Coordinates of C-alpha atoms in Angstrom, one line a residue:
Chain A
M1 CA -2.7 -9.9 47.1
S2 CA -2.2 -11.4 43.6
L3 CA -0.2 -9.1 41.8
E4 CA 1.9 -6.1 43.3
I5 CA 4.3 -4.0 41.3
N6 CA 6.4 -1.6 43.1
Q7 CA 8.5 1.3 41.7
L8 CA 9.0 -0.6 38.3
V9 CA 11.8 0.7 36.0
G10 CA 12.2 -1.4 32.8
G11 CA 12.3 -1.4 29.1
Y12 CA 14.2 -3.2 26.2
G13 CA 17.9 -3.1 26.7
Q14 CA 19.1 0.0 28.9
I15 CA 16.6 2.6 28.1
P16 CA 14.0 2.5 30.5
V17 CA 10.7 2.5 29.1
L18 CA 8.6 2.3 32.5
H19 CA 9.3 4.9 34.9
E20 CA 8.5 3.9 38.9
L21 CA 5.4 2.2 38.0
S22 CA 3.3 0.9 41.1
F23 CA 0.2 -0.6 41.2
A24 CA -1.7 -3.9 42.6
V25 CA -4.3 -6.2 41.5
K26 CA -6.1 -7.8 44.6
D27 CA -7.7 -11.0 44.6
G28 CA -11.1 -11.0 43.2
Q29 CA -10.5 -7.9 41.3
V30 CA -10.6 -7.0 37.8
V31 CA -8.1 -3.9 36.7
G32 CA -8.3 -2.5 33.4
L33 CA -4.8 -1.3 32.1
I34 CA -5.4 1.5 29.8
G35 CA -3.2 4.0 27.8
L36 CA -2.5 5.3 24.3
N37 CA -0.8 3.6 21.8
G38 CA 3.2 3.0 23.2
A39 CA 1.9 4.1 26.8
G40 CA 3.6 1.2 27.9
K41 CA 1.0 -1.4 28.7
S42 CA 2.6 -4.2 26.7
T43 CA 5.8 -3.4 28.3
T44 CA 4.4 -3.6 31.6
I45 CA 2.8 -7.2 30.7
K46 CA 6.1 -8.6 29.3
H47 CA 7.9 -7.7 32.6
V48 CA 4.9 -9.2 34.6
I49 CA 5.1 -12.6 32.6
G50 CA 8.8 -12.5 32.8
L51 CA 9.9 -12.0 29.4
L52 CA 11.5 -8.6 30.3
R53 CA 13.9 -8.2 33.5
P54 CA 13.0 -5.2 35.8
Q55 CA 16.2 -2.7 35.9
S56 CA 14.7 -2.0 39.4
G57 CA 11.9 -2.1 41.6
T58 CA 10.0 -5.1 42.2
I59 CA 7.1 -7.5 40.8
K60 CA 5.6 -9.9 43.1
I61 CA 2.8 -12.5 42.5
N62 CA 1.2 -14.1 45.5
G63 CA 3.9 -12.3 47.8
K64 CA 6.8 -13.8 45.6
T65 CA 9.3 -12.6 42.5
L66 CA 10.1 -14.7 39.8
A67 CA 13.7 -14.8 41.2
E68 CA 12.4 -16.1 44.6
N69 CA 10.5 -19.1 43.3
E70 CA 10.3 -19.3 39.4
D71 CA 7.9 -22.2 39.1
A72 CA 5.4 -20.9 41.6
Y73 CA 5.4 -17.5 40.1
R74 CA 5.2 -18.9 36.5
S75 CA 2.5 -21.5 37.4
A76 CA 0.3 -18.5 39.0
I77 CA -0.1 -16.7 35.5
A78 CA -2.4 -17.3 32.7
Y79 CA -2.0 -15.1 29.8
V80 CA -3.9 -14.2 26.8
P81 CA -1.5 -12.4 24.3
E82 CA -3.0 -9.7 22.2
T83 CA -2.0 -11.8 18.9
P84 CA -2.7 -15.3 19.0
V85 CA 0.7 -17.5 19.4
L86 CA 0.5 -21.1 18.5
Y87 CA 2.6 -23.9 17.7
P88 CA 2.4 -25.0 14.1
D89 CA 2.7 -28.8 14.7
L90 CA -0.3 -29.3 17.1
T91 CA -3.8 -29.7 16.7
L92 CA -6.4 -28.0 19.0
R93 CA -6.4 -30.8 21.4
E94 CA -2.7 -31.2 21.8
H95 CA -2.5 -27.5 22.4
L96 CA -5.1 -28.0 25.2
E97 CA -3.0 -31.1 26.3
L98 CA 0.2 -29.7 26.4
S99 CA -1.2 -26.7 28.8
I100 CA -2.6 -29.2 30.7
M101 CA 0.8 -31.0 31.1
A102 CA 2.8 -27.9 31.7
Y103 CA 1.0 -26.5 34.3
G104 CA 0.5 -29.9 36.0
L105 CA -3.3 -29.8 36.0
D106 CA -5.5 -32.6 36.4
S107 CA -6.5 -33.7 33.1
D108 CA -10.2 -34.8 33.8
D109 CA -10.7 -31.8 36.0
A110 CA -9.2 -29.7 33.1
W111 CA -11.4 -31.2 30.1
Q112 CA -14.6 -30.5 32.4
R113 CA -13.7 -26.8 32.5
L114 CA -13.0 -26.8 28.8
T115 CA -16.0 -28.9 27.2
P116 CA -18.4 -26.0 27.8
M117 CA -16.0 -23.6 26.8
L118 CA -15.1 -25.2 23.7
K119 CA -18.8 -25.7 22.8
K120 CA -19.6 -22.2 23.4
F121 CA -16.7 -21.1 21.3
R122 CA -17.7 -23.4 18.5
L123 CA -14.7 -25.3 18.9
D124 CA -15.7 -28.3 20.1
N125 CA -15.7 -30.3 16.6
K126 CA -12.3 -28.7 15.5
L127 CA -10.2 -30.5 18.2
D128 CA -8.1 -32.3 15.6
W129 CA -7.8 -29.6 13.3
F130 CA -4.5 -27.3 13.1
P131 CA -5.3 -24.1 14.9
D132 CA -2.5 -22.3 13.0
N133 CA -5.1 -22.6 10.1
F134 CA -8.1 -21.1 11.9
S135 CA -9.1 -17.6 11.2
K136 CA -7.7 -14.8 13.6
G137 CA -11.1 -14.6 15.7
M138 CA -11.1 -18.6 16.2
Q139 CA -7.2 -18.5 16.8
Q140 CA -8.2 -15.7 19.7
K141 CA -10.7 -18.1 21.1
V142 CA -8.3 -21.1 21.5
M143 CA -5.8 -18.5 23.2
I144 CA -8.6 -17.8 25.8
A145 CA -9.7 -21.4 26.0
S146 CA -6.0 -22.4 26.8
A147 CA -5.7 -19.7 29.8
F148 CA -9.2 -19.9 31.2
M149 CA -9.0 -23.5 31.8
T150 CA -6.1 -23.1 34.3
D151 CA -6.5 -22.3 37.8
A152 CA -4.2 -19.5 37.7
S153 CA -4.5 -16.8 40.6
L154 CA -3.5 -14.0 37.8
Y155 CA -5.1 -13.7 34.5
I156 CA -3.3 -11.1 32.1
I157 CA -5.4 -10.6 28.9
D158 CA -3.9 -8.2 26.5
E159 CA -6.3 -6.6 24.2
P160 CA -8.6 -9.7 24.0
F161 CA -11.6 -8.4 22.2
T162 CA -9.8 -7.9 19.1
G163 CA -11.0 -10.0 16.3
L164 CA -13.8 -11.6 18.3
D165 CA -17.4 -11.6 17.1
P166 CA -20.1 -9.9 19.8
V167 CA -21.1 -13.3 21.2
A168 CA -17.7 -14.3 21.7
V169 CA -16.7 -11.1 23.6
H170 CA -19.9 -11.4 25.9
D171 CA -18.7 -15.1 26.4
L172 CA -15.3 -13.9 27.5
L173 CA -16.5 -11.5 29.7
A174 CA -18.5 -14.1 31.2
L175 CA -15.6 -16.0 31.8
V176 CA -13.7 -12.9 33.3
A177 CA -16.3 -12.6 35.7
A178 CA -16.6 -16.0 36.7
K179 CA -12.9 -16.1 37.5
K180 CA -13.4 -12.9 39.2
A181 CA -15.9 -14.4 41.6
A182 CA -13.6 -17.5 42.2
G183 CA -11.3 -15.0 43.8
A184 CA -8.6 -14.6 40.9
S185 CA -7.1 -11.5 39.8
V186 CA -7.8 -10.2 36.5
L187 CA -5.4 -7.6 34.4
M188 CA -7.0 -6.4 31.5
S189 CA -5.4 -4.2 28.8
T190 CA -7.8 -2.9 26.4
H191 CA -8.9 0.3 24.1
V192 CA -12.3 -0.8 24.3
L193 CA -13.3 1.5 27.1
A194 CA -16.8 0.6 27.3
N195 CA -16.2 -2.9 28.0
A196 CA -13.5 -1.8 30.5
Q197 CA -16.0 0.6 32.4
T198 CA -18.4 -2.0 32.6
N199 CA -16.4 -5.1 33.7
A200 CA -13.5 -3.6 35.8
D201 CA -13.4 -2.8 39.4
S202 CA -10.5 0.0 39.0
F203 CA -8.1 1.2 36.1
V204 CA -4.5 2.2 35.8
L205 CA -3.9 4.7 33.3
L206 CA -0.6 4.8 31.6
G207 CA 1.2 7.7 29.7
D208 CA 4.9 7.6 28.5
G209 CA 5.7 4.8 30.6
R210 CA 4.5 6.6 33.7
L211 CA 1.4 6.2 36.1
R212 CA -1.2 8.8 35.1
A213 CA -3.9 7.6 37.3
N214 CA -4.8 4.6 39.3
G215 CA -8.2 3.9 41.2
T216 CA -12.1 3.3 40.6
L217 CA -14.4 5.2 38.2
D218 CA -15.5 7.4 41.3
E219 CA -12.0 8.0 42.4
L220 CA -10.9 9.0 38.7
R221 CA -13.8 11.2 38.5
D222 CA -13.0 13.0 41.8
Q223 CA -9.3 13.5 40.5
M224 CA -10.5 14.9 37.3
Q225 CA -13.2 16.9 38.8
M226 CA -15.6 15.4 36.1
P227 CA -18.6 13.8 38.1
D228 CA -20.6 11.6 36.1
A229 CA -18.0 11.5 33.3
S230 CA -17.6 8.3 31.5
L231 CA -14.4 6.5 31.4
D232 CA -14.1 7.5 27.8
D233 CA -14.2 11.1 28.9
I234 CA -11.7 11.2 31.8
Y235 CA -9.5 9.3 29.3
M236 CA -9.5 11.9 26.6
A237 CA -9.5 14.6 29.3
M238 CA -5.9 13.0 30.6
T239 CA -4.7 12.8 27.3
K240 CA -5.3 16.3 26.5
E241 CA -3.6 17.2 29.9
A242 CA -0.4 15.4 28.9
Chain B
M1 CA 21.0 -3.4 -18.8
R2 CA 24.5 -3.5 -18.0
E3 CA 23.8 -1.8 -14.7
L4 CA 20.6 -4.2 -14.2
W5 CA 22.8 -7.1 -14.5
R6 CA 25.6 -5.8 -12.2
S7 CA 23.3 -5.0 -9.5
R8 CA 21.3 -8.1 -9.7
L9 CA 24.2 -10.3 -9.8
V10 CA 25.5 -8.5 -6.4
S11 CA 22.4 -8.9 -4.6
H12 CA 22.2 -12.6 -6.1
E13 CA 26.0 -13.6 -4.9
K14 CA 25.2 -11.9 -1.0
D15 CA 22.2 -14.0 -1.1
Q16 CA 23.8 -17.1 -2.1
S17 CA 26.8 -16.7 0.4
R18 CA 24.4 -16.3 3.3
Y19 CA 23.1 -19.6 2.6
L20 CA 26.3 -21.4 1.7
S21 CA 27.9 -20.1 5.0
R22 CA 24.8 -22.0 6.8
V23 CA 24.9 -25.0 4.4
F24 CA 28.7 -25.5 4.6
N25 CA 29.3 -25.3 8.5
D26 CA 32.2 -27.0 9.7
H27 CA 30.2 -30.2 10.3
F28 CA 29.2 -30.4 6.7
V29 CA 32.4 -29.8 5.5
I30 CA 34.1 -32.7 7.5
V31 CA 31.4 -35.0 6.3
L32 CA 32.1 -33.9 2.9
L33 CA 36.0 -34.4 3.3
V34 CA 35.4 -37.7 4.5
L35 CA 32.7 -38.7 1.9
F36 CA 35.2 -37.3 -0.7
G37 CA 37.7 -39.6 0.4
A38 CA 36.0 -42.8 0.6
L39 CA 34.5 -42.1 -2.8
L40 CA 38.1 -41.4 -3.9
Y41 CA 39.4 -44.7 -2.4
A42 CA 36.4 -46.5 -3.6
Y43 CA 37.2 -45.2 -7.3
S44 CA 41.1 -46.1 -7.2
Q45 CA 40.2 -49.5 -6.3
F46 CA 37.7 -49.6 -9.2
V47 CA 40.1 -48.4 -11.6
K48 CA 42.8 -50.7 -10.2
G49 CA 40.4 -53.7 -11.0
V50 CA 39.8 -52.7 -14.7
G51 CA 43.1 -53.5 -16.1
N52 CA 44.3 -52.0 -19.4
H53 CA 42.4 -53.3 -22.3
A54 CA 38.7 -52.8 -20.7
L55 CA 36.9 -51.3 -23.8
W56 CA 33.7 -51.3 -22.0
T57 CA 34.8 -48.1 -20.1
A58 CA 34.6 -45.8 -23.2
P59 CA 31.0 -45.8 -23.3
L60 CA 30.5 -45.8 -19.8
L61 CA 32.7 -42.8 -19.4
A62 CA 31.2 -41.2 -22.7
A63 CA 27.7 -41.6 -20.6
V64 CA 29.1 -40.2 -17.5
L65 CA 30.4 -37.1 -19.2
S66 CA 27.7 -36.5 -21.7
L67 CA 25.0 -36.9 -19.1
S68 CA 26.8 -34.0 -16.9
L69 CA 26.4 -31.6 -19.8
P70 CA 22.8 -30.6 -19.1
L71 CA 24.0 -29.6 -15.3
G72 CA 24.3 -25.9 -15.1
R73 CA 21.0 -24.1 -16.0
L74 CA 21.0 -20.7 -17.5
A75 CA 20.7 -18.0 -14.6
T76 CA 19.2 -15.0 -15.9
L77 CA 18.2 -13.6 -12.3
L78 CA 15.2 -12.4 -13.7
Q79 CA 12.1 -12.0 -11.2
R80 CA 8.5 -12.0 -11.5
A81 CA 8.0 -8.4 -11.1
D82 CA 10.2 -7.9 -14.4
T83 CA 7.6 -9.3 -16.2
I84 CA 5.3 -6.0 -15.3
F85 CA 8.4 -3.4 -14.7
L86 CA 10.8 -4.7 -17.6
L87 CA 8.1 -5.5 -20.2
P88 CA 8.7 -2.3 -22.2
R89 CA 12.3 -3.3 -22.5
T90 CA 12.0 -6.7 -23.4
G91 CA 13.7 -6.1 -26.7
Q92 CA 16.7 -4.7 -24.9
L93 CA 17.3 -7.9 -22.7
G94 CA 19.5 -9.6 -25.3
G95 CA 22.8 -7.7 -23.9
Y96 CA 21.9 -8.7 -20.3
L97 CA 21.1 -12.2 -21.3
Q98 CA 24.4 -12.6 -22.9
R99 CA 26.3 -11.4 -19.6
A100 CA 23.9 -14.1 -18.1
V101 CA 25.2 -16.7 -20.3
R102 CA 28.7 -15.7 -19.7
Y103 CA 28.2 -16.1 -15.8
S104 CA 26.2 -19.1 -16.1
A105 CA 29.2 -20.8 -17.9
V106 CA 31.7 -20.8 -15.2
L107 CA 30.7 -23.4 -12.5
P108 CA 29.6 -25.9 -15.3
F109 CA 33.1 -25.3 -16.9
V110 CA 34.8 -26.2 -14.1
L111 CA 32.7 -29.1 -13.2
Q112 CA 33.3 -30.7 -16.7
I113 CA 37.2 -30.3 -16.3
M114 CA 37.0 -32.0 -13.2
L115 CA 34.8 -34.7 -14.5
T116 CA 37.4 -34.9 -17.3
L117 CA 40.3 -35.1 -14.9
A118 CA 38.7 -37.7 -13.1
A119 CA 38.0 -40.0 -16.3
W120 CA 41.7 -39.7 -17.4
P121 CA 42.6 -43.2 -15.8
L122 CA 39.9 -45.1 -17.9
M123 CA 39.6 -43.2 -21.2
H124 CA 41.6 -45.7 -23.1
G125 CA 39.9 -48.9 -21.6
G126 CA 42.5 -48.3 -18.4
A127 CA 45.6 -48.0 -20.7
F128 CA 48.0 -45.4 -20.6
V129 CA 46.8 -41.9 -22.1
P130 CA 48.9 -39.0 -22.8
L131 CA 48.3 -35.7 -21.3
W132 CA 47.0 -34.1 -24.5
W133 CA 44.2 -36.5 -24.7
V134 CA 42.9 -35.3 -21.4
G135 CA 43.5 -31.6 -22.6
V136 CA 41.6 -32.5 -25.9
Q137 CA 38.9 -34.1 -24.2
A138 CA 38.5 -31.3 -21.6
V139 CA 37.9 -28.7 -24.6
T140 CA 35.4 -30.7 -26.2
Q141 CA 33.6 -30.8 -22.8
L142 CA 33.7 -27.4 -23.0
L143 CA 32.6 -26.9 -26.4
F144 CA 29.6 -29.4 -25.7
K145 CA 28.7 -27.2 -22.6
G146 CA 29.1 -24.2 -24.7
A147 CA 26.6 -25.5 -26.9
D148 CA 24.2 -26.3 -24.6
L149 CA 24.1 -22.8 -23.4
A150 CA 23.4 -21.4 -26.5
L151 CA 20.5 -23.7 -27.1
Q152 CA 19.3 -22.7 -23.8
F153 CA 19.6 -18.9 -24.7
G154 CA 18.2 -19.4 -28.0
S155 CA 15.2 -21.1 -26.6
L156 CA 14.2 -18.3 -24.9
Y157 CA 12.8 -16.5 -27.9
F158 CA 9.7 -18.4 -28.1
A159 CA 11.8 -21.5 -29.6
P160 CA 11.1 -24.1 -27.0
Q161 CA 12.3 -26.6 -29.4
L162 CA 15.7 -25.7 -28.8
R163 CA 15.6 -26.7 -25.1
R164 CA 13.1 -29.8 -25.2
I165 CA 14.5 -31.6 -28.5
W166 CA 17.8 -30.2 -29.4
R167 CA 19.2 -30.4 -25.9
P168 CA 18.7 -34.2 -25.7
L169 CA 19.9 -34.6 -28.9
L170 CA 23.1 -32.6 -28.1
V171 CA 23.5 -35.0 -25.3
L172 CA 23.1 -38.4 -27.5
C173 CA 25.6 -36.7 -29.9
A174 CA 28.2 -35.7 -27.4
F175 CA 27.7 -39.4 -26.1
I176 CA 28.6 -41.3 -29.7
A177 CA 31.4 -38.7 -29.9
S178 CA 32.9 -39.0 -27.0
T179 CA 32.9 -43.1 -27.1
I180 CA 34.4 -43.1 -30.6
G181 CA 36.9 -40.6 -29.2
F182 CA 38.0 -42.8 -26.2
L183 CA 38.1 -45.9 -28.5
L184 CA 39.9 -44.2 -31.4
N185 CA 41.4 -40.4 -30.9
P186 CA 39.7 -37.6 -28.9
L187 CA 40.4 -35.6 -31.7
V188 CA 37.4 -36.8 -33.5
A189 CA 35.2 -36.0 -30.6
L190 CA 36.8 -32.4 -30.6
L191 CA 35.7 -32.0 -34.1
V192 CA 32.2 -33.0 -33.7
A193 CA 32.0 -30.7 -30.7
L194 CA 33.2 -28.1 -32.8
L195 CA 30.5 -28.5 -35.3
V196 CA 27.8 -29.0 -32.7
L197 CA 28.9 -25.7 -31.3
A198 CA 28.5 -23.7 -34.7
L199 CA 25.4 -25.5 -35.4
A200 CA 23.9 -24.4 -31.5
L201 CA 24.7 -20.7 -32.3
R202 CA 23.5 -20.6 -35.7
M203 CA 20.0 -21.7 -34.3
Q204 CA 20.4 -19.2 -31.4
R205 CA 21.2 -16.4 -33.7
Q206 CA 18.0 -17.3 -35.9
A207 CA 15.9 -17.6 -33.0
R208 CA 17.1 -14.2 -31.7
Q209 CA 16.6 -12.4 -35.1
Q210 CA 13.2 -14.1 -35.9
R211 CA 11.3 -13.8 -32.8
Q212 CA 10.9 -11.7 -29.3
L213 CA 12.2 -12.7 -26.2
D214 CA 9.5 -14.9 -24.3
L215 CA 9.7 -12.9 -21.2
L216 CA 7.4 -15.1 -19.0
T217 CA 8.9 -18.4 -19.9
T218 CA 12.3 -16.9 -19.1
V219 CA 11.1 -15.6 -15.7
E220 CA 9.3 -19.1 -14.9
L221 CA 12.5 -21.2 -15.9
E222 CA 14.6 -18.8 -13.5
A223 CA 12.0 -19.3 -10.7
S224 CA 12.0 -23.3 -11.1
R225 CA 15.7 -22.7 -11.3
M226 CA 16.2 -20.9 -8.0
G227 CA 13.5 -23.1 -6.5
S228 CA 15.7 -26.0 -6.8
I229 CA 18.5 -24.5 -5.3
Y230 CA 16.4 -23.2 -2.4
R231 CA 14.9 -26.5 -1.8
F232 CA 18.6 -27.8 -1.5
Y233 CA 19.6 -25.2 1.2
N234 CA 16.4 -25.9 2.9
M235 CA 17.8 -29.3 4.0
F236 CA 20.4 -27.3 6.1
T237 CA 18.6 -24.1 7.0
D238 CA 15.4 -22.2 6.9
V239 CA 14.7 -20.4 3.7
P240 CA 12.0 -17.9 4.1
G241 CA 9.0 -18.4 2.1
L242 CA 10.1 -21.9 1.5
G243 CA 9.4 -23.4 5.1
G244 CA 8.8 -27.2 4.7
G245 CA 5.5 -26.2 6.3
V246 CA 3.7 -29.0 8.4
R247 CA 1.8 -31.8 7.6
R248 CA -0.8 -33.8 10.0
R249 CA 0.6 -37.4 9.3
K250 CA -2.2 -39.2 11.2
Y251 CA -0.7 -42.2 10.2
L252 CA 2.2 -41.6 12.5
D253 CA 0.1 -40.8 15.5
P254 CA 0.5 -44.5 17.0
L255 CA 4.3 -43.5 17.3
L256 CA 3.3 -40.4 19.3
S257 CA 0.8 -42.0 21.6
G258 CA 3.5 -43.9 23.3
I259 CA 4.6 -40.8 25.2
K260 CA 2.8 -41.0 28.5
Q261 CA 1.3 -37.4 29.2
G262 CA 2.5 -35.7 32.2
P263 CA 4.0 -32.5 33.0
G264 CA 7.7 -34.3 33.1
N265 CA 7.1 -34.9 29.2
S266 CA 5.6 -31.8 28.1
W267 CA 8.6 -31.0 26.2
L268 CA 8.9 -34.4 24.7
F269 CA 5.5 -34.1 23.7
L270 CA 6.1 -30.9 21.7
L271 CA 9.2 -31.7 20.1
S272 CA 8.2 -35.2 19.0
R273 CA 5.3 -33.7 16.9
G274 CA 7.6 -31.0 15.6
F275 CA 9.8 -33.9 14.5
V276 CA 7.3 -35.7 12.6
R277 CA 5.1 -33.2 11.3
S278 CA 7.3 -30.5 10.1
Q279 CA 8.7 -31.0 6.6
E280 CA 12.2 -30.1 7.5
Y281 CA 12.9 -32.5 10.1
L282 CA 11.5 -35.9 9.3
G283 CA 12.5 -35.2 5.5
L284 CA 15.8 -34.4 6.5
A285 CA 16.3 -37.8 8.5
V286 CA 14.8 -39.7 5.9
R287 CA 16.8 -38.2 2.9
L288 CA 20.3 -38.5 5.3
T289 CA 19.5 -42.3 6.0
V290 CA 18.8 -43.2 2.7
I291 CA 21.8 -41.4 1.1
A292 CA 24.0 -43.1 4.0
A293 CA 22.1 -46.7 3.3
V294 CA 23.2 -46.2 -0.6
L295 CA 26.6 -45.5 0.3
M296 CA 27.1 -48.3 2.0
W297 CA 27.1 -50.2 -1.4
I298 CA 30.3 -47.9 -2.3
C299 CA 32.2 -48.8 0.5
S300 CA 34.1 -52.0 0.0
T301 CA 35.4 -52.5 3.6
W302 CA 33.5 -52.8 7.2
Y303 CA 35.7 -50.1 8.6
L304 CA 34.9 -47.8 5.7
S305 CA 31.2 -48.4 6.0
A306 CA 31.1 -47.9 9.7
A307 CA 33.1 -44.6 9.4
V308 CA 30.8 -43.3 6.6
G309 CA 28.0 -44.5 9.1
V310 CA 29.2 -42.5 11.9
I311 CA 29.7 -39.4 10.1
F312 CA 26.1 -39.5 8.4
V313 CA 24.5 -40.4 12.2
Y314 CA 26.6 -37.3 13.6
L315 CA 25.7 -35.2 10.7
L316 CA 22.3 -36.0 11.2
A317 CA 22.4 -35.2 14.7
V318 CA 23.9 -31.9 14.3
Q319 CA 21.0 -31.0 11.5
L320 CA 18.5 -31.9 14.3
V321 CA 19.8 -29.4 16.6
P322 CA 17.7 -26.5 15.3
L323 CA 14.4 -28.5 16.4
A324 CA 15.3 -27.8 20.1
G325 CA 15.1 -24.0 19.4
R326 CA 12.1 -24.5 17.0
Y327 CA 9.7 -22.8 19.5
R328 CA 11.8 -20.0 20.8
D329 CA 9.6 -17.4 19.4
V330 CA 6.0 -18.9 20.9
V331 CA 5.9 -17.0 24.1
F332 CA 4.3 -19.8 26.0
T333 CA 7.6 -21.9 26.0
H334 CA 9.1 -19.1 28.0
M335 CA 6.2 -18.7 30.5
Y336 CA 5.2 -22.6 31.1
P337 CA 6.7 -23.7 34.5
L338 CA 8.9 -25.9 33.0
P339 CA 12.9 -26.1 33.6
D340 CA 15.0 -25.8 30.6
T341 CA 16.6 -29.0 31.5
Q342 CA 13.5 -30.7 30.6
R343 CA 13.7 -29.6 26.9
V344 CA 17.3 -30.4 26.7
H345 CA 16.5 -34.0 28.1
A346 CA 13.4 -34.5 25.6
W347 CA 15.7 -33.6 22.5
T348 CA 18.3 -36.5 23.9
Q349 CA 15.6 -38.8 24.2
L350 CA 13.9 -38.0 20.8
V351 CA 17.1 -37.5 18.8
R352 CA 18.5 -40.8 20.3
V353 CA 15.5 -43.0 19.1
V354 CA 15.7 -41.2 15.5
L355 CA 19.6 -41.9 15.4
M356 CA 19.3 -45.3 16.3
V357 CA 17.0 -46.0 13.9
S358 CA 18.6 -44.3 11.3
A359 CA 21.8 -46.3 12.3
L360 CA 19.8 -49.5 12.2
V361 CA 18.7 -49.1 8.4
I362 CA 22.5 -48.0 7.5
G363 CA 23.8 -51.2 9.2
V364 CA 21.1 -53.3 7.6
S365 CA 22.1 -52.0 4.0
A366 CA 26.0 -52.5 5.0
F367 CA 25.5 -56.3 6.2
S368 CA 23.5 -56.8 3.0
H369 CA 26.4 -55.8 0.8
L370 CA 29.3 -57.0 3.2
P371 CA 28.0 -59.9 5.1
S372 CA 30.3 -60.9 7.7
V373 CA 30.4 -61.1 11.5
T374 CA 32.7 -58.3 11.6
T375 CA 30.4 -55.8 9.5
A376 CA 27.7 -56.8 11.8
I377 CA 29.7 -56.3 15.3
A378 CA 30.7 -53.0 13.7
M379 CA 27.2 -51.9 12.8
L380 CA 26.0 -53.0 16.2
A381 CA 28.6 -50.8 17.4
L382 CA 27.1 -47.9 15.3
I383 CA 23.9 -48.3 16.6
F384 CA 25.5 -47.9 20.3
I385 CA 27.4 -44.8 19.3
A386 CA 24.3 -43.4 17.5
G387 CA 22.7 -43.7 20.9
V388 CA 25.4 -41.9 22.8
I389 CA 25.9 -38.8 20.3
P390 CA 23.0 -36.7 21.3
S391 CA 24.3 -36.5 25.2
A392 CA 27.9 -36.8 24.5
F393 CA 28.6 -34.4 22.3
L394 CA 25.5 -31.9 21.5
T395 CA 24.5 -31.0 24.7
R396 CA 25.7 -27.1 25.0
R397 CA 24.3 -26.4 21.5
V398 CA 20.9 -27.7 22.4
Q399 CA 21.0 -25.5 25.5
N400 CA 21.9 -22.4 23.3
A401 CA 19.4 -23.3 20.8
N402 CA 16.4 -21.8 22.6
K403 CA 18.2 -18.4 23.0

């Protein structure tokens, strides 16, 4: 099991925002993390990537917490943030080289994975440019390429579709599918429920920092007694219930 | 308009004190004190060597004092948005600007008095001069500066010639009058200063009576003045919106290619590029090195050169500490499976090289001014000390820079 969250209580400072959250993302699975603005999706992600410390509960990746083995924990995660975050002083090539060095990847292998991605994203002729000067969509593609060239066991992608053109959305989903097929786990936070429904194996619905529902689409339909409902319908129904 | 001036002044002073507290940090104050001591020593040695019949000092002093007059621009504290929001009240800004002139006079007046006091030993070719000479010359300088501010004020009323032509003429006039005053009697210069002030005030009055305020130019001049100030602050701290920015500097890539790529060098890879490509750090290192190298030509002994060299190298090291925290807000620096010790080690490695190169340049300058075996040994010691400073004194600050 790649990611296991157990009774997580956490937040900013002393005030808990997440209340006894528990869910898991298995190997070879894509889980959609869904909820209204302010539901706790980004806070959950920040706890998983180690930017926030749980007040109680545990987060394990491949069976280890951050405290038990920090290097192994961090090496296992690849992250695509909601807003592109770039180094102002590095060219695109240097961003990728830095990621290769930091994760201890084999340079040749990494560039073999990167080259077709960069071509698909039309970044292959911009390697010596500063990504800080790219458009938002192109910066997002840099983030995606940087994350997906690794061989992480858990991919966390936060609102990845924002700013991407339709072709890039399609390419990203293909990358997610490829990683899934290779046995990695993917936790994908998104408001684009149509994409989530088509590409995720199961869903975690958050509301006010609590787990509202967790399961496959069929399981959610049973829970809500809404056979044949789309994820969008189930989501709206759950929101009204709250 | 009185209220407007008051609120602008309060806001301005709050803003300036925030930046000044960062500029005048304890290290910089120590450096300034040492520099001031070095300059005083050098000046005292110079004065001793002048004798008491050196009439050439008169035009030299007059030049220094008259060239100091343009220092201290009119601070109107007007902002770009004022060209929209204050446009209907342009005609009523006269009172506001008079307060601005009074405020703008304070620091330049203090400067003129200090310069006059510093000029005292050399006022009459090195011979003894009574205290009243100094008093009269100080008043003369204040009158000339008052005239300069009056011309600046008047020029804002669609009278740019007051700024572009009459201000330089004032400097020339002050030079001639002060030279004659130092050679004969300072009362001559005082009389000239009174006449010049009267003339400047008349020109200012005429401009204000005959024309309207050129609000656009007034705002542009203020923006230019504040820009100079913020650029000075930016040498020591980040000024929002005036971030030095990043330059590609491809010609420096060969220097960076020497860093072998591997997990152990990730932070060195990143910090070296931050140093070379950011305007703040490379520019700062070059500026401080050049200043120190020039100062070597004022230092008259090898030990003074060594002391100033060490001070400047240490100052440079301290100013480079923020580089260690440059990427604090980039989430990936917290996520990479890299120990924080690597960041500290990388900073130490990089800054050691920078300091040793800086020390080498300073040493070459010192040796060229005072060529001797002792100077050479002192400068070699400086280079050695430069290599030791980062790890010996700054490790804890670098560790905390990323928090």
